[in-house]
Amino acid sequence: MYDGIENTTLNSVHIANVISEKMRTEQNMSLTLTQKKLIFYLISQIQETDIDLKRTSISFSDFFRLTETDYSGGYKERLEKQLINFCSKCFWLPHPIKNMKIVCRWLDECVIDYDNGIIHLKLSETLKPYFLELSKKARTIFQLGYVLQFKYRYTPDIYLFVSRCKNLNAPYLLPINE
């Protein structure tokens, strides 16, 4: 079932600190503003009680509104190009328990349903420990609605960083080289 993007702008996004830090600092992750907004939208659909990552559906019109691109002639090519670019993003994550690294991508599933005008997306199962059962883990919490308003690529990074510091409830010393 698809509820529309308007109903989710007040959702809180809960993300493990290791992911928010990687998004801010790792160069080869280099996500566009559009891709960051899409990731945060998908994460905002996760409920605190979820035990599995679920498939999220988004209408074409909401996808183009979210990504701030034109939904007119030739939209199928733009849609496919944006999604294939997003699906190809890979990055390294530390294993949550063992001393190992895991290469990860954002999505396990991306289906475009042209008949119904809906995109079905599912976050990668590898990311499960970083988005589920976070109540006892170090995490960053922020409001999706703010991120959706951002116009510049690095604004979400700054917002996540400040949100992370705010959630620490303690002073954070930022090294000068950062």
Coordinates of C-alpha atoms in Angstrom, one line a residue:
M1 CA 0.0 0.0 0.0
Y2 CA 1.2 3.5 -0.9
D3 CA 0.3 6.4 1.3
G4 CA 2.1 9.3 -0.5
I5 CA 5.1 11.3 0.5
E6 CA 3.1 14.1 2.2
N7 CA 2.1 11.7 5.0
T8 CA 5.7 10.9 5.8
T9 CA 7.4 14.3 6.1
L10 CA 6.9 14.3 9.9
N11 CA 8.5 10.9 10.3
S12 CA 11.6 10.6 12.3
V13 CA 14.6 8.9 10.7
H14 CA 16.6 6.7 13.0
I15 CA 20.0 5.7 11.6
A16 CA 23.0 4.0 13.2
N17 CA 25.8 6.5 13.8
V18 CA 28.2 4.4 11.7
I19 CA 26.1 4.9 8.6
S20 CA 25.6 8.6 9.2
E21 CA 29.3 9.1 9.7
K22 CA 30.1 7.1 6.6
M23 CA 27.7 9.2 4.5
R24 CA 29.4 12.3 5.8
T25 CA 33.1 11.3 5.4
E26 CA 33.5 8.5 2.8
Q27 CA 34.3 9.9 -0.6
N28 CA 33.5 6.9 -2.7
M29 CA 30.0 6.9 -1.3
S30 CA 29.5 10.3 -2.9
L31 CA 25.7 10.3 -3.0
T32 CA 23.8 13.1 -4.8
L33 CA 21.3 15.1 -2.8
T34 CA 18.6 13.2 -4.7
Q35 CA 20.0 9.9 -3.6
K36 CA 20.3 11.0 0.0
K37 CA 16.7 12.1 0.1
L38 CA 15.6 8.8 -1.3
I39 CA 17.6 6.9 1.3
F40 CA 16.2 8.9 4.1
Y41 CA 12.7 8.5 2.7
L42 CA 13.2 4.7 2.7
I43 CA 14.6 4.7 6.2
S44 CA 11.7 6.9 7.5
Q45 CA 9.3 4.1 6.5
I46 CA 10.9 1.7 9.0
Q47 CA 8.9 1.4 12.2
E48 CA 10.6 1.0 15.6
T49 CA 8.9 -2.4 16.0
D50 CA 9.9 -3.8 12.6
I51 CA 12.1 -6.9 12.7
D52 CA 12.7 -7.0 9.0
L53 CA 13.3 -4.5 6.2
K54 CA 10.2 -4.2 4.1
R55 CA 9.5 -3.3 0.5
T56 CA 8.6 0.4 0.1
S57 CA 6.4 1.7 -2.7
I58 CA 6.5 5.2 -4.1
S59 CA 4.5 6.7 -7.0
F60 CA 6.2 8.1 -10.0
S61 CA 4.9 11.6 -9.2
D62 CA 6.2 11.4 -5.6
F63 CA 9.5 10.0 -6.8
F64 CA 9.9 13.0 -9.2
R65 CA 8.8 15.4 -6.5
L66 CA 11.3 13.9 -4.0
T67 CA 14.1 14.0 -6.5
E68 CA 13.1 17.4 -7.8
T69 CA 13.1 16.3 -11.5
D70 CA 10.7 16.8 -14.3
Y71 CA 7.9 14.3 -14.7
S72 CA 7.1 14.9 -18.3
G73 CA 8.2 13.6 -21.7
G74 CA 11.0 11.1 -21.6
Y75 CA 10.5 10.4 -17.9
K76 CA 11.0 6.7 -18.2
E77 CA 14.6 7.1 -19.4
R78 CA 15.3 9.6 -16.6
L79 CA 13.7 7.4 -14.0
E80 CA 15.6 4.3 -15.1
K81 CA 18.9 6.3 -15.3
Q82 CA 18.4 7.7 -11.8
L83 CA 17.6 4.3 -10.3
I84 CA 20.4 2.4 -12.0
N85 CA 22.9 5.0 -10.8
F86 CA 21.5 4.7 -7.3
C87 CA 21.5 0.9 -7.3
S88 CA 25.1 0.8 -8.4
K89 CA 26.4 2.7 -5.3
C90 CA 28.6 0.4 -3.2
F91 CA 30.5 1.0 0.0
W92 CA 32.3 -0.7 2.8
L93 CA 30.8 -1.2 6.3
P94 CA 32.3 -2.7 9.4
H95 CA 30.7 -6.0 10.4
P96 CA 28.5 -5.2 13.4
I97 CA 30.1 -8.0 15.6
K98 CA 33.2 -9.4 14.0
N99 CA 36.4 -7.8 12.8
M100 CA 35.5 -7.8 9.1
K101 CA 34.3 -5.4 6.5
I102 CA 31.3 -6.0 4.2
V103 CA 30.8 -4.5 0.8
C104 CA 27.3 -3.2 0.7
R105 CA 24.8 -1.5 -1.6
W106 CA 21.8 0.5 -0.7
L107 CA 19.1 -1.6 -2.4
D108 CA 18.4 -5.3 -2.7
E109 CA 15.3 -4.7 -4.9
C110 CA 14.2 -2.0 -7.3
V111 CA 11.1 -2.7 -9.4
I112 CA 9.4 -0.2 -11.7
D113 CA 5.7 -1.0 -12.3
Y114 CA 4.9 1.1 -15.3
D115 CA 1.3 -0.2 -15.4
N116 CA 0.5 1.3 -11.9
G117 CA 3.0 4.1 -11.9
I118 CA 4.8 2.8 -8.8
I119 CA 8.4 2.0 -7.9
H120 CA 9.0 -0.7 -5.3
L121 CA 12.3 -0.5 -3.4
K122 CA 13.8 -2.6 -0.6
L123 CA 16.8 -1.6 1.4
S124 CA 19.7 -4.2 1.4
E125 CA 19.5 -6.9 4.0
T126 CA 23.1 -6.2 4.8
L127 CA 21.9 -2.8 6.3
K128 CA 19.5 -4.5 8.6
P129 CA 21.6 -4.1 11.8
Y130 CA 22.1 -0.4 11.0
F131 CA 18.4 0.5 10.7
L132 CA 16.5 -2.0 12.9
E133 CA 16.4 -2.4 16.7
L134 CA 18.4 0.7 17.3
S135 CA 17.0 1.6 20.7
K136 CA 20.2 0.4 22.5
K137 CA 22.7 1.4 19.8
A138 CA 24.4 4.7 19.1
R139 CA 22.1 6.4 16.6
T140 CA 21.3 9.7 14.9
I141 CA 17.6 10.8 14.9
F142 CA 16.3 13.6 12.7
Q143 CA 13.2 14.7 10.9
L144 CA 12.6 13.7 7.3
G145 CA 10.7 16.9 6.5
Y146 CA 13.8 19.1 7.0
V147 CA 15.9 16.9 4.7
L148 CA 13.3 17.0 1.9
Q149 CA 13.6 20.8 1.8
F150 CA 17.4 20.9 1.4
K151 CA 18.7 22.3 -2.0
Y152 CA 22.4 21.6 -1.7
R153 CA 24.3 18.3 -1.8
Y154 CA 26.2 18.7 1.5
T155 CA 23.4 20.2 3.6
P156 CA 22.1 16.8 4.7
D157 CA 25.6 15.9 5.8
I158 CA 25.8 18.9 8.0
Y159 CA 22.2 18.4 9.3
L160 CA 23.1 14.7 10.2
F161 CA 26.3 15.8 11.9
V162 CA 24.5 18.4 14.0
S163 CA 21.6 16.0 14.8
R164 CA 24.1 13.3 15.9
C165 CA 25.9 15.8 18.2
K166 CA 22.5 17.0 19.6
N167 CA 21.6 13.3 20.3
L168 CA 24.8 12.8 22.3
N169 CA 23.6 15.2 25.0
A170 CA 27.2 16.1 25.6
P171 CA 29.7 18.6 24.0
Y172 CA 31.3 17.4 20.9
L173 CA 34.8 18.6 20.0
L174 CA 35.4 18.8 16.3
P175 CA 39.0 18.5 15.2
I176 CA 40.2 21.4 13.1
N177 CA 41.0 19.1 10.1
E178 CA 37.4 18.1 9.9

